[in-house]
């Protein structure tokens, strides 16, 4: 095996990186307060709509910070109805294992991979978002062993459709202390997602970063419906009234804490048509209006949004335009947020 795997560079541990790039007392205070508010949303004490919104991938620091600064101004105007956790996704899954894998791999998408520079870049980016906007952030837990590089900055993690059946993801999610959203798998089998939630809410013992560890379980592990792909390769949605009612029934079959749902308005729910996110978000809130059970379980929405509509190739360089999945541009995103605030109660 050794001849097929080249050891390029030993990377610092999370503890070493945190000592090299420490956080201020103010950032610690912001995270503690925001984590408390997010927990209140998931436990039902706070009835605001959670909005996990931002670029498909955080590809360049300047555009991401520009977006986050604009978002913070809007958050202030809707703070009584909506609580935002911005997406700062710096490691991206690739279905075929090739292509741009995010800032973690390539701090500059136009240059070669550099994991050491990437680990530093993503910590600095998340830190700047908190410091400059007051937002703590959301990430995808693509690599469970990397979570601790950012664990003192994040208020939310999502486990993706291709990772949700993996034991390491489930067990790591059981010990992170913040909400962990489990997406339904690409094939749409809801039982896989529910098993992941059960595992993440349960105490676990496993090997993590060279240690034998034990967790207490994560009572805020929950469902994310993101649509699915059928056996003919067609994208099909699962955000409709009937889908959510079915999820409620699945929750009733299990002894789980804080039943909760985040609806991912993009991916297979929208057939990756970013404009459909507007209609889908409103449709979900309409379902909340007509069913008290749905209103109770739907805690929020996930929306892919950036400065410019659509997407471009990684080798292109249009400022604020996604180089992965297409996103809703800023003007449409801002208008949608205000409309959602009107619809939410």
Coordinates of C-alpha atoms in Angstrom, one line a residue:
X1 CA 0.0 0.0 0.0
X2 CA 2.8 2.4 0.9
X3 CA 4.0 2.7 -2.7
X4 CA 0.5 3.9 -3.8
X5 CA 0.2 6.6 -1.1
X6 CA 2.6 9.5 -0.8
X7 CA 2.9 11.2 2.6
X8 CA 3.3 14.8 1.5
X9 CA 3.2 16.9 4.7
X10 CA 2.3 16.3 8.4
X11 CA -0.5 18.7 9.3
X12 CA -0.9 20.5 12.7
X13 CA -3.5 19.1 15.1
X14 CA -6.6 21.1 15.8
X15 CA -5.2 22.0 19.2
X16 CA -2.0 23.3 17.6
X17 CA -3.9 25.3 15.0
X18 CA -6.2 26.8 17.6
X19 CA -3.1 27.9 19.7
X20 CA -1.5 29.4 16.6
X21 CA -4.8 31.2 15.6
X22 CA -6.6 31.9 18.9
X23 CA -10.0 33.5 19.2
X24 CA -10.8 36.6 21.2
X25 CA -13.0 36.6 24.3
X26 CA -15.6 38.5 22.3
X27 CA -15.8 35.8 19.7
X28 CA -16.2 33.2 22.4
X29 CA -19.0 35.3 23.9
X30 CA -20.7 35.6 20.5
X31 CA -20.6 31.9 19.9
X32 CA -21.9 31.0 23.4
X33 CA -24.8 33.4 23.0
X34 CA -25.7 32.3 19.4
X35 CA -25.4 28.6 20.3
X36 CA -27.9 29.2 23.1
X37 CA -30.4 30.9 20.7
X38 CA -30.0 28.1 18.2
X39 CA -30.7 25.5 20.9
X40 CA -33.8 27.4 21.9
X41 CA -35.1 27.2 18.3
X42 CA -34.5 23.4 18.2
X43 CA -36.1 22.8 21.6
X44 CA -39.1 25.0 20.8
X45 CA -38.4 27.9 23.2
X46 CA -37.7 30.3 20.3
X47 CA -40.2 30.2 17.4
X48 CA -38.1 32.2 14.9
X49 CA -37.4 30.6 11.5
X50 CA -33.9 29.3 11.2
X51 CA -32.3 30.3 7.8
X52 CA -29.1 28.5 6.8
X53 CA -28.1 30.6 3.8
X54 CA -25.0 31.4 1.8
X55 CA -22.8 30.2 -1.1
X56 CA -22.7 26.6 -2.3
X57 CA -19.0 26.9 -1.6
X58 CA -17.0 29.6 0.1
X59 CA -14.5 29.9 -2.7
X60 CA -12.8 33.3 -2.1
X61 CA -12.5 35.3 1.1
X62 CA -13.2 38.8 -0.3
X63 CA -16.5 37.8 -2.0
X64 CA -17.7 35.7 0.9
X65 CA -17.1 38.5 3.4
X66 CA -18.8 41.0 1.1
X67 CA -21.8 38.7 1.0
X68 CA -21.8 38.1 4.8
X69 CA -21.6 41.9 5.5
X70 CA -24.7 42.4 3.4
X71 CA -26.5 39.5 5.0
X72 CA -25.7 40.9 8.5
X73 CA -27.5 44.1 7.6
X74 CA -30.6 42.2 6.5
X75 CA -30.5 40.0 9.6
X76 CA -30.8 43.1 11.8
X77 CA -34.0 44.0 10.0
X78 CA -35.7 40.6 10.3
X79 CA -34.2 39.5 13.7
X80 CA -37.6 39.2 15.3
X81 CA -38.8 36.6 12.8
X82 CA -35.6 35.0 11.3
X83 CA -32.4 33.7 12.8
X84 CA -29.6 33.2 10.2
X85 CA -26.6 31.0 10.3
X86 CA -24.6 31.7 7.1
X87 CA -23.2 28.8 5.1
X88 CA -19.4 29.0 5.0
X89 CA -18.8 25.7 3.3
X90 CA -15.1 25.2 2.7
X91 CA -14.9 21.5 1.9
X92 CA -17.1 20.2 -0.9
X93 CA -18.0 16.6 -1.8
X94 CA -17.4 15.5 -5.3
X95 CA -19.6 12.6 -6.6
X96 CA -16.8 11.4 -8.8
X97 CA -14.0 12.3 -6.5
X98 CA -12.5 14.9 -8.9
X99 CA -12.8 18.6 -9.4
X100 CA -12.7 21.6 -7.0
X101 CA -13.0 20.3 -3.4
X102 CA -13.3 23.6 -1.7
X103 CA -11.1 26.1 0.1
X104 CA -9.7 23.4 2.4
X105 CA -8.0 21.8 -0.5
X106 CA -7.4 24.9 -2.6
X107 CA -7.3 28.3 -0.8
X108 CA -7.0 29.7 -4.3
X109 CA -9.2 27.8 -6.8
X110 CA -6.8 28.8 -9.6
X111 CA -3.7 27.2 -8.0
X112 CA -2.7 23.7 -6.9
X113 CA -4.0 22.0 -3.8
X114 CA -2.3 23.0 -0.5
X115 CA -3.9 21.4 2.5
X116 CA -1.8 23.2 5.1
X117 CA -2.6 26.6 3.6
X118 CA -6.2 25.4 3.3
X119 CA -6.6 24.5 6.9
X120 CA -5.2 27.9 7.9
X121 CA -7.4 29.7 5.3
X122 CA -10.6 28.2 6.4
X123 CA -10.0 29.0 10.1
X124 CA -9.1 32.5 9.2
X125 CA -12.2 32.9 7.0
X126 CA -14.6 31.6 9.6
X127 CA -13.0 33.8 12.3
X128 CA -13.3 36.9 10.1
X129 CA -17.0 36.2 9.5
X130 CA -17.7 36.1 13.2
X131 CA -15.5 39.1 14.0
X132 CA -16.8 41.3 11.2
X133 CA -20.5 40.4 11.1
X134 CA -21.3 38.8 14.5
X135 CA -22.4 35.6 12.7
X136 CA -21.3 32.2 13.8
X137 CA -21.3 29.8 10.9
X138 CA -22.5 26.5 9.3
X139 CA -20.3 24.0 7.6
X140 CA -20.7 20.6 6.0
X141 CA -19.0 17.8 7.9
X142 CA -17.4 16.2 4.9
X143 CA -14.3 15.0 6.9
X144 CA -15.3 14.2 10.5
X145 CA -11.7 14.3 11.7
X146 CA -11.4 18.0 10.6
X147 CA -14.4 19.2 12.6
X148 CA -12.2 20.3 15.5
X149 CA -10.3 22.8 13.4
X150 CA -13.4 24.9 13.4
X151 CA -15.4 23.6 16.4
X152 CA -15.0 26.9 18.4
X153 CA -16.5 28.9 15.5
X154 CA -19.4 26.8 14.2
X155 CA -23.1 26.8 15.3
X156 CA -24.4 24.2 12.8
X157 CA -23.1 21.3 10.8
X158 CA -24.8 19.3 8.1
X159 CA -24.0 15.7 7.2
X160 CA -24.4 15.3 3.4
X161 CA -26.5 12.8 1.4
X162 CA -23.4 10.7 0.6
X163 CA -22.0 10.7 4.1
X164 CA -25.2 10.1 6.2
X165 CA -24.8 6.3 6.3
X166 CA -21.2 6.4 7.4
X167 CA -20.6 5.4 11.0
X168 CA -17.8 7.9 11.6
X169 CA -20.0 10.8 10.6
X170 CA -22.9 9.6 12.8
X171 CA -20.7 9.0 15.8
X172 CA -18.8 12.3 15.5
X173 CA -22.1 14.1 15.2
X174 CA -23.1 12.6 18.5
X175 CA -20.4 14.5 20.3
X176 CA -20.1 18.0 18.7
X177 CA -22.5 19.9 21.0
X178 CA -24.3 21.9 18.2
X179 CA -27.2 20.9 15.9
X180 CA -26.2 18.3 13.3
X181 CA -28.5 18.0 10.3
X182 CA -28.7 14.6 8.7
X183 CA -29.6 14.7 5.0
X184 CA -31.7 12.0 3.4
X185 CA -29.4 9.9 1.1
X186 CA -29.4 10.5 -2.6
X187 CA -31.6 7.4 -3.2
X188 CA -34.3 8.9 -0.9
X189 CA -34.5 6.1 1.8
X190 CA -35.8 8.0 4.8
X191 CA -35.0 5.2 7.1
X192 CA -31.3 5.7 6.5
X193 CA -31.6 9.3 7.6
X194 CA -33.7 8.3 10.7
X195 CA -31.1 5.7 11.7
X196 CA -28.4 8.4 11.4
X197 CA -30.4 10.7 13.7
X198 CA -30.9 7.9 16.2
X199 CA -27.1 7.1 16.2
X200 CA -26.2 10.8 16.5
X201 CA -28.6 11.3 19.4
X202 CA -27.2 8.2 21.3
X203 CA -24.0 8.0 23.4
X204 CA -21.1 6.5 21.4
X205 CA -17.6 5.2 21.9
X206 CA -15.2 5.1 19.0
X207 CA -11.7 6.1 17.7
X208 CA -11.3 9.8 16.9
X209 CA -8.0 11.4 15.9
X210 CA -6.0 8.7 17.6
X211 CA -8.0 8.8 20.8
X212 CA -10.6 6.4 22.3
X213 CA -13.5 8.8 22.9
X214 CA -17.0 8.6 24.5
X215 CA -19.9 11.0 23.7
X216 CA -23.1 11.8 25.5
X217 CA -25.2 12.0 22.4
X218 CA -26.5 15.0 20.5
X219 CA -30.2 15.9 21.3
X220 CA -30.2 18.4 18.4
X221 CA -29.4 15.9 15.6
X222 CA -32.3 16.3 13.1
X223 CA -33.5 15.7 9.6
X224 CA -32.8 17.6 6.4
X225 CA -35.0 16.8 3.4
X226 CA -33.0 17.6 0.2
X227 CA -34.9 15.6 -2.5
X228 CA -33.6 12.4 -4.1
X229 CA -32.7 10.7 -7.3
X230 CA -34.8 7.8 -8.6
X231 CA -33.4 4.7 -10.4
X232 CA -33.7 6.5 -13.7
X233 CA -31.5 9.3 -12.6
X234 CA -34.3 11.8 -12.2
X235 CA -34.3 14.4 -9.4
X236 CA -37.5 14.2 -7.3
X237 CA -38.5 16.5 -4.5
X238 CA -39.5 15.5 -0.9
X239 CA -40.5 18.9 0.6
X240 CA -44.2 18.8 0.0
X241 CA -46.9 18.6 2.7
X242 CA -47.3 14.8 2.3
X243 CA -43.5 14.3 2.6
X244 CA -43.3 16.2 5.8
X245 CA -46.3 14.5 7.3
X246 CA -44.6 11.2 6.4
X247 CA -41.5 12.3 8.2
X248 CA -43.6 13.2 11.3
X249 CA -44.9 9.6 11.3
X250 CA -41.3 8.3 11.1
X251 CA -40.4 10.5 14.1
X252 CA -43.4 9.1 16.0
X253 CA -42.1 5.6 15.5
X254 CA -38.8 6.4 17.3
X255 CA -38.0 7.7 20.7
X256 CA -36.0 10.8 19.6
X257 CA -35.5 14.1 21.2
X258 CA -36.5 17.5 19.7
X259 CA -38.1 16.3 16.4
X260 CA -37.0 18.8 13.8
X261 CA -36.7 19.3 10.1
X262 CA -34.7 21.7 7.9
X263 CA -35.8 21.8 4.3
X264 CA -33.0 22.1 1.8
X265 CA -34.6 24.2 -1.0
X266 CA -31.9 23.4 -3.6
X267 CA -30.3 20.1 -4.7
X268 CA -32.7 17.5 -5.8
X269 CA -35.7 19.4 -4.4
X270 CA -35.1 22.1 -7.0
X271 CA -33.6 19.9 -9.6
X272 CA -30.6 22.3 -9.1
X273 CA -32.7 25.1 -10.6
X274 CA -31.6 27.8 -8.2
X275 CA -34.7 30.0 -9.0
X276 CA -37.0 27.3 -7.7
X277 CA -35.7 27.9 -4.2
X278 CA -37.9 30.9 -4.0
X279 CA -41.1 29.0 -4.7
X280 CA -40.0 26.0 -2.5
X281 CA -39.3 28.1 0.5
X282 CA -42.7 29.8 0.3
X283 CA -44.4 26.4 -0.3
X284 CA -42.9 25.0 2.9
X285 CA -44.1 28.0 5.0
X286 CA -47.5 27.6 3.5
X287 CA -47.6 24.0 4.7
X288 CA -46.6 25.3 8.1
X289 CA -49.7 27.6 8.0
X290 CA -52.2 24.8 7.3
X291 CA -50.8 22.2 9.6
X292 CA -49.9 22.7 13.3
X293 CA -47.8 19.5 13.2
X294 CA -45.8 20.7 10.3
X295 CA -45.4 24.2 11.8
X296 CA -44.0 22.5 15.0
X297 CA -41.5 20.3 13.2
X298 CA -40.1 22.6 10.5
X299 CA -37.4 24.7 12.2
X300 CA -36.0 26.3 9.1
X301 CA -34.8 26.4 5.5
X302 CA -31.5 25.9 3.7
X303 CA -30.9 28.2 0.7
X304 CA -27.9 28.5 -1.6
X305 CA -27.3 32.1 -2.2
X306 CA -24.3 34.3 -3.4
X307 CA -23.7 37.7 -4.9
X308 CA -24.4 36.8 -8.5
X309 CA -27.1 34.5 -10.0
X310 CA -26.0 31.1 -11.3
X311 CA -22.6 29.5 -11.5
X312 CA -19.4 29.5 -13.5
X313 CA -16.5 27.1 -14.1
X314 CA -13.7 27.1 -11.5
X315 CA -11.2 28.5 -13.9
X316 CA -13.5 31.6 -14.4
X317 CA -13.2 34.5 -12.0
X318 CA -16.4 36.5 -12.0
X319 CA -16.6 38.1 -8.5
X320 CA -19.3 36.6 -6.2
X321 CA -20.5 33.9 -8.6
X322 CA -20.5 30.2 -7.5
X323 CA -18.0 27.9 -9.0
X324 CA -19.9 24.8 -7.8
X325 CA -23.8 24.6 -7.8
X326 CA -25.8 27.6 -9.1
X327 CA -26.9 30.0 -6.4
X328 CA -29.6 32.7 -6.0
X329 CA -28.1 36.1 -6.6
X330 CA -28.0 38.8 -3.9
X331 CA -31.0 41.0 -5.0
X332 CA -33.3 37.9 -5.3
X333 CA -32.0 36.6 -2.0
X334 CA -32.6 39.8 -0.1
X335 CA -36.1 40.1 -1.5
X336 CA -36.8 36.5 -0.5
X337 CA -35.6 36.9 3.1
X338 CA -38.0 39.9 3.6
X339 CA -40.8 37.8 2.1
X340 CA -40.1 34.9 4.3
X341 CA -40.1 37.2 7.3
X342 CA -43.6 38.3 6.3
X343 CA -44.8 34.7 6.0
X344 CA -43.1 33.5 9.2
X345 CA -44.8 33.8 12.6

